[in-house]
Tab-separated table of C-alpha atoms and ligand atoms in Angstrom:
chain	number	residue	atom	x	y	z
A	756	UNK	CA	-70.323	26.600	16.930
A	757	UNK	CA	-67.036	27.372	15.134
A	758	UNK	CA	-63.863	25.804	14.960
A	759	UNK	CA	-62.399	27.932	12.104
A	760	UNK	CA	-61.976	30.900	14.271
A	761	UNK	CA	-58.533	31.188	16.073
A	762	UNK	CA	-59.180	31.989	19.895
A	763	UNK	CA	-55.736	33.632	19.910
A	764	UNK	CA	-56.854	35.972	17.067
A	765	UNK	CA	-59.818	36.530	18.800
A	766	UNK	CA	-57.610	37.819	22.161
A	767	UNK	CA	-55.973	40.237	19.884
A	768	UNK	CA	-58.784	41.471	18.146
A	769	UNK	CA	-60.245	41.873	21.942
A	770	UNK	CA	-56.886	43.808	22.920
A	771	UNK	CA	-57.539	45.910	19.540
A	772	UNK	CA	-61.193	46.581	20.317
A	773	UNK	CA	-59.662	48.148	23.929
A	774	UNK	CA	-56.807	50.406	21.682
A	775	UNK	CA	-59.453	53.087	21.167
A	776	UNK	CA	-60.389	53.938	24.939
A	777	UNK	CA	-56.623	53.609	26.163
A	778	UNK	CA	-53.912	56.110	26.287
A	779	UNK	CA	-51.068	53.946	24.972
A	780	UNK	CA	-49.425	53.438	21.539
A	781	UNK	CA	-49.605	50.779	19.009
A	782	UNK	CA	-46.132	49.817	19.726
A	783	UNK	CA	-46.677	49.267	23.729
A	784	UNK	CA	-49.938	47.642	23.199
A	785	UNK	CA	-48.218	44.948	20.645
A	786	UNK	CA	-46.137	43.676	23.280
A	787	UNK	CA	-49.333	43.036	25.618
A	788	UNK	CA	-50.757	40.764	22.559
A	789	UNK	CA	-47.910	38.133	22.702
A	790	UNK	CA	-46.567	35.603	25.266
A	791	UNK	CA	-43.380	36.222	26.502
A	792	UNK	CA	-42.751	32.232	26.373
A	793	UNK	CA	-44.449	29.327	25.458
A	794	UNK	CA	-42.970	25.987	26.305
A	795	UNK	CA	-43.913	22.813	23.913
A	796	UNK	CA	-42.344	19.627	24.828
A	797	UNK	CA	-43.259	15.823	24.009
A	798	UNK	CA	-44.271	13.491	26.866
A	799	UNK	CA	-43.010	9.982	26.128
A	800	UNK	CA	-44.806	7.533	28.555
A	801	UNK	CA	-45.160	4.009	29.536
A	802	UNK	CA	-48.285	2.520	29.391
A	803	UNK	CA	-49.837	-0.309	31.348
A	804	UNK	CA	-49.370	-2.760	28.166
A	805	UNK	CA	-45.944	-1.777	28.362
A	806	UNK	CA	-45.911	0.101	25.177
A	807	UNK	CA	-44.678	3.597	24.674
A	808	UNK	CA	-46.853	6.584	23.714
A	809	UNK	CA	-45.604	9.943	22.845
A	810	UNK	CA	-48.001	13.085	23.822
A	811	UNK	CA	-47.485	16.738	22.657
A	812	UNK	CA	-48.039	19.573	25.731
A	813	UNK	CA	-47.569	23.069	26.134
A	814	UNK	CA	-47.147	25.841	28.814
A	815	UNK	CA	-47.352	29.531	28.061
A	816	UNK	CA	-46.413	32.020	30.031
A	817	UNK	CA	-48.213	35.293	28.813
A	818	UNK	CA	-47.370	38.234	31.495
A	819	UNK	CA	-46.065	38.370	34.754
A	820	UNK	CA	-45.760	42.364	35.005
A	821	UNK	CA	-48.449	41.765	38.173
A	822	UNK	CA	-47.521	38.726	39.510
A	823	UNK	CA	-46.149	35.283	38.931
A	824	UNK	CA	-47.605	33.625	35.778
A	825	UNK	CA	-51.178	31.549	36.662
A	826	UNK	CA	-53.535	29.349	35.125
A	827	UNK	CA	-54.591	26.149	34.011
A	828	UNK	CA	-53.719	22.807	32.586
A	829	UNK	CA	-56.241	21.626	29.794
A	830	UNK	CA	-56.216	17.699	29.171
A	831	UNK	CA	-57.965	17.996	25.209
A	832	UNK	CA	-57.997	15.950	21.650
A	833	UNK	CA	-58.062	19.675	20.854
A	834	UNK	CA	-55.492	21.518	22.568
A	835	UNK	CA	-53.524	23.230	20.472
A	836	UNK	CA	-50.289	26.181	20.675
A	837	UNK	CA	-52.762	28.620	19.965
A	838	UNK	CA	-55.321	27.898	22.189
A	839	UNK	CA	-53.011	27.882	24.908
A	840	UNK	CA	-51.517	30.794	24.201
A	841	UNK	CA	-54.942	32.389	24.256
A	842	UNK	CA	-55.990	30.823	27.373
A	843	UNK	CA	-53.009	32.368	28.926
A	844	UNK	CA	-53.749	36.011	27.721
A	845	UNK	CA	-57.230	35.554	28.718
A	846	UNK	CA	-55.867	34.955	32.661
A	847	UNK	CA	-53.447	38.070	32.174
A	848	UNK	CA	-56.426	40.358	31.733
A	849	UNK	CA	-58.784	38.126	34.176
A	850	UNK	CA	-56.571	38.933	36.867
A	851	UNK	CA	-56.053	42.436	35.985
A	852	UNK	CA	-59.468	43.035	35.652
A	853	UNK	CA	-60.515	41.640	39.137
A	854	UNK	CA	-57.239	43.430	40.215
A	855	UNK	CA	-55.380	40.264	41.792
A	856	UNK	CA	-51.500	40.161	41.890
A	857	UNK	CA	-50.934	37.747	39.359
A	858	UNK	CA	-49.765	37.072	35.689
A	859	UNK	CA	-51.359	34.639	33.194
A	860	UNK	CA	-50.012	31.263	32.092
A	861	UNK	CA	-51.675	27.940	30.649
A	862	UNK	CA	-51.034	24.825	30.115
A	863	UNK	CA	-52.393	21.771	28.220
A	864	UNK	CA	-51.730	18.109	26.753
A	865	UNK	CA	-53.397	17.098	23.558
A	866	UNK	CA	-54.830	13.807	24.806
A	867	UNK	CA	-58.512	12.208	25.861
A	868	UNK	CA	-57.756	11.191	29.472
A	869	UNK	CA	-61.081	9.217	29.197
A	870	UNK	CA	-58.920	6.694	27.092
A	871	UNK	CA	-56.356	6.359	29.749
A	872	UNK	CA	-55.794	4.540	33.161
A	873	UNK	CA	-55.534	6.124	36.090
A	874	UNK	CA	-51.765	5.098	36.326
A	875	UNK	CA	-51.207	5.950	32.752
A	876	UNK	CA	-52.793	9.399	33.581
A	877	UNK	CA	-50.628	9.672	36.915
A	878	UNK	CA	-47.348	8.604	34.794
A	879	UNK	CA	-48.333	11.321	31.783
A	880	UNK	CA	-49.270	14.187	34.924
A	881	UNK	CA	-45.757	13.165	36.658
A	882	UNK	CA	-43.776	13.500	32.896
A	883	UNK	CA	-45.534	16.707	32.478
A	884	UNK	CA	-44.562	18.062	36.138
A	885	UNK	CA	-41.363	17.027	35.574
A	886	UNK	CA	-40.873	18.999	31.926
A	887	UNK	CA	-42.355	22.372	33.841
A	888	UNK	CA	-40.212	22.025	36.847
A	889	UNK	CA	-37.282	24.646	35.547
A	890	UNK	CA	-40.640	26.959	34.906
A	891	UNK	CA	-43.052	26.662	37.832
A	892	UNK	CA	-42.405	27.771	41.327
A	893	UNK	CA	-44.567	29.525	44.206
A	894	UNK	CA	-43.127	33.165	42.950
A	895	UNK	CA	-42.278	32.078	39.233
A	896	UNK	CA	-45.754	30.333	37.671
A	897	UNK	CA	-48.929	28.742	39.306
A	898	UNK	CA	-50.716	26.099	37.216
A	899	UNK	CA	-54.382	25.017	38.352
A	900	UNK	CA	-56.936	22.788	37.302
A	901	UNK	CA	-58.988	23.588	34.134
A	902	UNK	CA	-60.839	21.240	31.716
A	903	UNK	CA	-60.141	17.744	32.409
A	904	UNK	CA	-57.864	18.331	35.399
A	905	UNK	CA	-58.684	18.233	39.039
A	906	UNK	CA	-57.402	18.175	42.488
A	907	UNK	CA	-55.884	14.709	41.473
A	908	UNK	CA	-53.846	16.249	38.596
A	909	UNK	CA	-52.610	18.932	41.176
A	910	UNK	CA	-51.524	16.931	43.794
A	911	UNK	CA	-49.773	14.825	41.446
A	912	UNK	CA	-47.728	18.187	40.239
A	913	UNK	CA	-47.060	19.374	43.684
A	914	UNK	CA	-45.497	16.008	44.700
A	915	UNK	CA	-43.426	15.978	41.774
A	916	UNK	CA	-42.378	19.401	41.806
A	917	UNK	CA	-41.788	18.962	45.935
A	918	UNK	CA	-39.468	15.549	45.690
A	919	UNK	CA	-37.288	16.631	42.914
A	920	UNK	CA	-36.835	20.116	44.349
A	921	UNK	CA	-36.341	18.655	47.730
A	922	UNK	CA	-38.631	20.970	49.790
A	923	UNK	CA	-42.491	21.564	50.689
A	924	UNK	CA	-43.704	24.049	48.436
A	925	UNK	CA	-47.728	23.931	48.218
A	926	UNK	CA	-48.469	27.465	46.745
A	927	UNK	CA	-46.789	26.116	43.406
A	928	UNK	CA	-50.158	24.760	42.247
A	929	UNK	CA	-53.404	25.288	43.267
A	930	UNK	CA	-56.713	23.648	43.145
A	931	UNK	CA	-55.661	21.217	45.520
A	932	UNK	CA	-57.375	18.580	47.520
A	933	UNK	CA	-57.946	20.495	51.093
A	934	UNK	CA	-55.610	17.586	52.526
A	935	UNK	CA	-52.720	18.597	50.205
A	936	UNK	CA	-53.126	22.381	50.809
A	937	UNK	CA	-56.026	23.000	49.044
A	938	UNK	CA	-58.715	26.070	50.404
A	939	UNK	CA	-62.082	25.875	50.932
A	940	UNK	CA	-64.519	27.312	48.722
A	941	UNK	CA	-62.014	26.278	45.980
A	942	UNK	CA	-64.431	23.969	43.682
A	943	UNK	CA	-67.532	26.330	44.012
A	944	UNK	CA	-65.305	29.522	43.206
A	945	UNK	CA	-65.891	29.965	39.584
A	946	UNK	CA	-69.596	28.955	39.947
A	947	UNK	CA	-69.887	31.328	42.565
A	948	UNK	CA	-68.358	34.388	40.653
A	949	UNK	CA	-70.744	33.393	37.560
A	950	UNK	CA	-73.863	33.563	39.925
A	951	UNK	CA	-72.311	36.406	42.054
A	952	UNK	CA	-72.223	38.446	38.445
A	953	UNK	CA	-75.382	37.137	37.531
A	954	UNK	CA	-77.055	38.463	40.100
A	955	UNK	CA	-75.260	42.084	39.720
A	956	UNK	CA	-76.533	42.009	36.163
A	957	UNK	CA	-80.215	41.618	36.350
A	958	UNK	CA	-79.630	44.113	39.449
A	959	UNK	CA	-77.857	46.673	36.765
A	960	UNK	CA	-80.074	46.060	34.214
A	961	UNK	CA	-83.245	46.832	36.281
A	962	UNK	CA	-84.351	43.557	37.068
A	963	UNK	CA	-83.882	40.443	39.718
A	964	UNK	CA	-82.224	37.337	38.876
A	965	UNK	CA	-84.662	35.685	41.296
A	966	UNK	CA	-87.334	36.514	38.525
A	967	UNK	CA	-85.236	34.766	35.786
A	968	UNK	CA	-85.376	31.677	33.353
A	969	UNK	CA	-81.777	29.977	32.793
A	970	UNK	CA	-80.436	27.945	30.330
A	971	UNK	CA	-76.722	26.579	30.897
A	972	UNK	CA	-74.327	24.714	27.859
A	973	UNK	CA	-71.817	22.483	29.666
A	974	UNK	CA	-72.384	20.907	32.781
A	975	UNK	CA	-68.715	20.172	34.515
A	976	UNK	CA	-67.258	22.204	37.373
A	977	UNK	CA	-68.385	25.604	35.929
A	978	UNK	CA	-71.406	25.181	34.499
A	979	UNK	CA	-73.087	22.957	37.484
A	980	UNK	CA	-72.245	24.665	40.504
A	981	UNK	CA	-72.885	28.275	38.706
A	982	UNK	CA	-76.320	26.461	37.586
A	983	UNK	CA	-76.735	25.390	41.501
A	984	UNK	CA	-76.328	28.665	42.807
A	985	UNK	CA	-78.067	30.686	40.588
A	986	UNK	CA	-81.229	28.509	41.108
A	987	UNK	CA	-80.458	29.194	45.003
A	988	UNK	CA	-80.922	32.542	43.939
A	989	UNK	CA	-84.507	31.936	43.142
A	990	UNK	CA	-84.094	31.812	39.105
A	991	UNK	CA	-85.507	29.069	37.502
A	992	UNK	CA	-82.899	26.807	35.532
A	993	UNK	CA	-84.899	25.579	32.779
A	994	UNK	CA	-82.427	24.035	30.648
A	995	UNK	CA	-78.619	22.219	30.877
A	996	UNK	CA	-76.639	20.680	28.834
A	997	UNK	CA	-73.200	18.409	28.025
A	998	UNK	CA	-71.218	16.788	24.968
A	999	UNK	CA	-73.987	14.152	25.124
A	1000	UNK	CA	-77.074	16.516	24.730
A	1001	UNK	CA	-79.426	19.264	26.464
A	1002	UNK	CA	-82.608	18.667	28.529
A	1003	UNK	CA	-85.195	20.913	28.993
A	1004	UNK	CA	-88.057	21.465	31.636
A	1005	UNK	CA	-90.169	24.880	31.500
A	1006	UNK	CA	-91.055	24.562	34.889
A	1007	UNK	CA	-87.709	24.544	35.893
A	1008	UNK	CA	-84.704	21.681	36.577
A	1009	UNK	CA	-83.870	20.286	39.782
A	1010	UNK	CA	-79.619	20.925	39.298
A	1011	UNK	CA	-78.821	19.014	42.195
A	1012	UNK	CA	-80.702	15.875	40.673
A	1013	UNK	CA	-79.378	16.367	37.246
A	1014	UNK	CA	-75.641	16.670	38.649
A	1015	UNK	CA	-76.568	13.543	40.523
A	1016	UNK	CA	-77.734	11.808	37.319
A	1017	UNK	CA	-74.967	13.142	34.960
A	1018	UNK	CA	-72.688	11.713	38.106
A	1019	UNK	CA	-74.200	7.785	37.902
A	1020	UNK	CA	-74.578	7.714	34.488
A	1021	UNK	CA	-72.314	10.180	32.766
A	1022	UNK	CA	-74.178	11.802	30.762
A	1023	UNK	CA	-77.172	14.270	30.888
A	1024	UNK	CA	-79.279	12.416	27.877
A	1025	UNK	CA	-82.047	10.227	29.703
A	1026	UNK	CA	-82.645	12.492	33.052
A	1027	UNK	CA	-85.778	11.755	34.300
A	1028	UNK	CA	-86.312	15.235	35.665
A	1029	UNK	CA	-86.347	17.080	32.346
A	1030	UNK	CA	-89.842	16.919	29.777
A	1031	UNK	CA	-87.766	17.240	26.752
A	1032	UNK	CA	-84.561	16.546	24.884
A	1033	UNK	CA	-82.692	19.536	22.838
A	1034	UNK	CA	-80.126	19.565	20.781
A	1035	UNK	CA	-77.065	21.820	21.787
A	1036	UNK	CA	-77.944	24.778	19.626
A	1037	UNK	CA	-81.717	24.800	20.542
A	1038	UNK	CA	-80.703	24.894	23.924
A	1039	UNK	CA	-78.238	28.285	22.726
A	1040	UNK	CA	-81.521	29.594	21.082
A	1041	UNK	CA	-83.584	28.797	23.988
A	1042	UNK	CA	-86.612	31.781	24.829
A	1043	UNK	CA	-84.659	32.294	28.714
A	1044	UNK	CA	-83.566	35.467	30.139
A	1045	UNK	CA	-79.841	34.338	31.129
A	1046	UNK	CA	-77.728	32.571	28.691
A	1047	UNK	CA	-74.757	30.876	30.450
A	1048	UNK	CA	-72.573	29.428	28.390
A	1049	UNK	CA	-70.191	27.205	30.428
A	1050	UNK	CA	-68.571	24.504	27.831
A	1051	UNK	CA	-65.784	25.474	25.345
A	1052	UNK	CA	-64.468	28.367	23.161
A	1053	UNK	CA	-65.897	29.259	20.303
A	1054	UNK	CA	-69.550	27.971	21.081
A	1055	UNK	CA	-71.412	30.787	19.988
A	1056	UNK	CA	-70.881	31.782	16.788
A	1057	UNK	CA	-72.005	34.920	14.432
A	1058	UNK	CA	-75.197	32.259	12.992
A	1059	UNK	CA	-76.073	30.993	16.254
A	1060	UNK	CA	-75.456	34.510	17.946
A	1061	UNK	CA	-78.503	35.923	15.176
A	1062	UNK	CA	-81.257	33.672	17.247
A	1063	UNK	CA	-79.984	33.579	20.499
A	1064	UNK	CA	-83.219	34.653	22.456
A	1065	UNK	CA	-82.015	35.811	25.816
A	1066	UNK	CA	-81.528	39.120	26.854
A	1067	UNK	CA	-78.200	38.873	28.944
A	1068	UNK	CA	-75.245	36.064	28.775
A	1069	UNK	CA	-73.374	35.436	31.164
A	1070	UNK	CA	-69.933	33.628	30.200
A	1071	UNK	CA	-68.529	30.916	32.269
A	1072	UNK	CA	-66.498	29.487	29.566
A	1073	UNK	CA	-62.907	31.166	28.649
A	1074	UNK	CA	-64.102	32.637	25.122
A	1075	UNK	CA	-67.264	30.948	24.619
A	1076	UNK	CA	-68.340	33.774	21.900
A	1077	UNK	CA	-66.472	34.445	18.569
A	1078	UNK	CA	-65.422	38.095	18.045
A	1079	UNK	CA	-68.311	38.117	15.207
A	1080	UNK	CA	-70.888	36.787	17.919
A	1081	UNK	CA	-70.059	39.995	20.419
A	1082	UNK	CA	-70.896	42.231	17.223
A	1083	UNK	CA	-74.076	40.505	16.601
A	1084	UNK	CA	-74.850	40.424	19.964
A	1085	UNK	CA	-74.031	44.168	20.646
A	1086	UNK	CA	-75.880	45.211	17.535
A	1087	UNK	CA	-79.273	42.866	18.964
A	1088	UNK	CA	-78.505	44.735	22.515
A	1089	UNK	CA	-78.042	41.553	23.963
A	1090	UNK	CA	-75.859	42.139	27.251
A	1091	UNK	CA	-72.994	40.415	27.598
A	1092	UNK	CA	-70.960	40.294	30.686
A	1093	UNK	CA	-67.436	38.812	29.858
A	1094	UNK	CA	-65.372	35.745	31.192
A	1095	UNK	CA	-62.788	37.642	32.319
A	1096	UNK	CA	-64.930	39.062	34.912
A	1097	UNK	CA	-67.531	36.421	35.460
A	1098	UNK	CA	-65.192	33.014	35.708
A	1099	UNK	CA	-62.583	34.938	37.487
A	1100	UNK	CA	-63.934	33.494	40.861
A	1101	UNK	CA	-61.593	30.281	40.113
A	1102	UNK	CA	-58.525	32.147	39.990
A	1103	UNK	CA	-59.486	34.692	42.745
A	1104	UNK	CA	-59.829	32.070	44.849
A	1105	UNK	CA	-56.709	30.042	43.765
A	1106	UNK	CA	-55.224	33.183	44.964
A	1107	UNK	CA	-56.628	32.705	48.322
A	1108	UNK	CA	-55.036	29.145	48.321
A	1109	UNK	CA	-51.849	30.527	47.498
A	1110	UNK	CA	-51.845	33.386	50.003
A	1111	UNK	CA	-52.709	30.749	52.687
A	1112	UNK	CA	-50.023	28.251	51.647
A	1113	UNK	CA	-47.704	30.652	51.832
A	1114	UNK	CA	-48.637	31.960	55.489
A	1115	UNK	CA	-49.832	28.276	56.341
A	1116	UNK	CA	-52.629	29.380	57.518
A	1117	UNK	CA	-56.067	28.273	56.252
A	1118	UNK	CA	-59.207	30.508	56.088
A	1119	UNK	CA	-62.631	29.130	56.787
A	1120	UNK	CA	-65.098	28.914	53.893
A	1121	UNK	CA	-67.129	31.727	54.978
A	1122	UNK	CA	-64.033	33.904	54.941
A	1123	UNK	CA	-63.060	32.855	51.144
A	1124	UNK	CA	-66.470	33.119	49.888
A	1125	UNK	CA	-66.854	36.869	51.979
A	1126	UNK	CA	-63.456	37.953	49.989
A	1127	UNK	CA	-64.535	36.213	46.777
A	1128	UNK	CA	-67.704	38.657	47.171
A	1129	UNK	CA	-65.869	41.523	47.854
A	1130	UNK	CA	-63.369	41.225	44.984
A	1131	UNK	CA	-65.941	40.262	42.601
A	1132	UNK	CA	-68.559	42.780	43.277
A	1133	UNK	CA	-65.999	45.686	43.355
A	1134	UNK	CA	-64.744	44.396	39.889
A	1135	UNK	CA	-68.206	44.805	38.502
A	1136	UNK	CA	-68.583	47.883	39.944
A	1137	UNK	CA	-65.536	49.399	38.279
A	1138	UNK	CA	-66.320	47.671	35.282
A	1139	UNK	CA	-69.506	49.162	34.495
A	1140	UNK	CA	-68.565	53.028	35.807
A	1141	UNK	CA	-65.078	52.606	33.277
A	1142	UNK	CA	-68.514	51.524	30.478
A	1143	UNK	CA	-70.293	54.329	31.045
A	1144	UNK	CA	-67.857	56.888	31.890
A	1145	UNK	CA	-66.296	56.133	28.655
A	1146	UNK	CA	-69.355	55.312	26.645
A	1147	UNK	CA	-67.713	51.892	25.536
A	1148	UNK	CA	-69.964	49.932	22.808
A	1149	UNK	CA	-69.623	46.434	25.029
A	1150	UNK	CA	-68.857	45.572	28.504
A	1151	UNK	CA	-66.007	43.299	27.099
A	1152	UNK	CA	-64.527	46.024	25.656
A	1153	UNK	CA	-64.597	47.980	28.802
A	1154	UNK	CA	-62.893	45.071	30.784
A	1155	UNK	CA	-59.934	44.856	28.489
A	1156	UNK	CA	-59.643	48.639	28.874
A	1157	UNK	CA	-59.900	48.362	32.725
A	1158	UNK	CA	-57.588	45.620	32.981
A	1159	UNK	CA	-54.760	47.075	30.181
A	1160	UNK	CA	-54.382	49.945	31.820
A	1161	UNK	CA	-53.412	48.018	35.112
A	1162	UNK	CA	-50.636	45.846	33.352
A	1163	UNK	CA	-49.780	49.115	31.818
A	1164	UNK	CA	-49.565	50.886	35.248
A	1165	UNK	CA	-47.307	47.966	36.274
A	1166	UNK	CA	-44.833	48.480	33.818
A	1167	UNK	CA	-45.046	52.227	33.973
A	1168	UNK	CA	-44.396	52.044	37.892
A	1169	UNK	CA	-41.885	49.133	38.011
A	1170	UNK	CA	-40.067	50.067	34.608
A	1171	UNK	CA	-39.149	47.454	32.149
A	1172	UNK	CA	-36.106	45.736	32.152
A	1173	UNK	CA	-34.037	45.235	29.608
B	625	NAD	P1	-65.614	20.521	32.797
B	625	NAD	O1	-64.320	19.506	32.204
B	625	NAD	O2	-65.615	20.384	34.084
B	625	NAD	O3	-67.181	20.754	32.478
B	625	NAD	C1	-67.015	20.820	30.939
B	625	NAD	C2	-68.463	20.818	30.274
B	625	NAD	O4	-68.827	20.967	29.076
B	625	NAD	C3	-68.677	19.520	30.750
B	625	NAD	O5	-69.944	18.841	31.030
B	625	NAD	C4	-68.619	18.772	29.046
B	625	NAD	O6	-69.425	17.376	28.705
B	625	NAD	C5	-69.016	20.021	28.126
B	625	NAD	N1	-69.246	20.328	26.885
B	625	NAD	C6	-68.071	19.895	26.102
B	625	NAD	N2	-68.552	19.785	25.045
B	625	NAD	C7	-69.934	20.233	25.272
B	625	NAD	C8	-70.599	21.212	23.712
B	625	NAD	N3	-70.263	21.354	22.542
B	625	NAD	N4	-71.786	21.480	24.488
B	625	NAD	C9	-72.475	20.854	25.658
B	625	NAD	N5	-71.705	20.829	26.337
B	625	NAD	C10	-70.066	20.549	25.975
B	625	NAD	O7	-64.706	21.758	32.744
B	625	NAD	P2	-64.831	22.895	33.476
B	625	NAD	O8	-63.769	23.460	34.490
B	625	NAD	O9	-66.449	23.355	34.085
B	625	NAD	O10	-64.063	23.981	32.253
B	625	NAD	C11	-65.469	24.749	31.448
B	625	NAD	C12	-65.165	26.140	30.918
B	625	NAD	O11	-64.896	26.875	31.935
B	625	NAD	C13	-63.383	26.080	30.130
B	625	NAD	O12	-63.728	26.905	29.275
B	625	NAD	C14	-62.875	26.543	31.254
B	625	NAD	O13	-61.730	27.081	30.854
B	625	NAD	C15	-63.539	27.622	31.815
B	625	NAD	N6	-63.009	27.985	33.620
B	625	NAD	C16	-63.525	27.232	34.401
B	625	NAD	C17	-62.435	27.192	35.306
B	625	NAD	C18	-62.805	26.439	36.895
B	625	NAD	O14	-62.198	26.322	38.031
B	625	NAD	N7	-62.929	24.987	36.079
B	625	NAD	C19	-62.342	28.369	36.102
B	625	NAD	C20	-62.615	29.729	34.944
B	625	NAD	C21	-62.691	29.319	33.307
């Protein structure tokens, strides 16, 4: 893992890599490499003991040419201005890759939420929502959950916004609880698109996901659900990890039992359904057919990439490979199916949630899953077709080519003002 790689510079490098395959000049592309605006704010909030603490928070609005800014809110000690900027840019190109009419944004607070009570987290979240109020809105900017946030935080943000605006606007955030205007299928959506892309990837490469062995790094929302759904497709999930370590069984793990164990104990280490414990690096370099990084960015740097033994990587996390790792893996013919396609299920079902909120009409889970399947399979086919037609060296660059062309065409059709 590399802490020295700046994710915002990685995003800009990814856009540069795509530029050779785009009919656009450098000055036009420069405008697509920076956020339109970034809110930086400090939240001073009362703690349970009567003291006050100040938290730095950000919201980056990267680009809204194709629709309202859209993207999650992360609570993590390593949140930084550049991380939020990168994540907001990845949202723009993710929404464009899967062709949903949204732009890209992202937010975060520098905080370790495990150190705060629920009442403190509610006050911190409501303080952030108050700062966000002038920027967000159903047609402006629509936050969602990300690392260490979920339905609870989204409900607080929605309630704060609606109270201050004296309105009802359930579409101001997505990823809400069903009772608060959430969508069926949203919790599983990111893992589901990872599983769909894994299935399509093996098929495209001439094999079958049902015969594959799989290692998953990160066992939160995205990773644990991807693992469960990939196992349901017949694959053997042989290793999974979280920040406490990795567990391994060459015969295949029971992913539901592992999740239950993590829910009960707070970590995967000590899981009695596994035969061995591994280090994080051992998991990433395991002799498995498919590797799914589902933790944080920069998990695989060039050094780890040289030892990766999987033939296929499907990125559930945002930005889990450094640009150097990408180069090493391309040289070694490891097929990398990029984050802006593979984990786009989350934002796609967020989009469905927003559509349902605007229509005040709920879809069944079956409808949500069928529409998601269609969006992801169409995007997969479009991406490999561009990859083959233009002889692009890797699928990530092909995804950026598809996505940037769509953003540019939104500008061309709509004009640019001023
Ligand atoms: P989460 O907080 O639910 O889970 C993160 C998991 O990663 C936890 O199990 C944590 O223990 C583990 N982890 C952290 N550091 C690790 C390390 N060094 N080694 C192994 N495991 C480690 O978060 P999430 O929502 O599942 O998000 C994970 C990734 O997926 C992030 O990059 C996020 O941006 C991306 N993502 C999430 C969604 C979504 O809908 N949740 C959508 C798109 C992308």
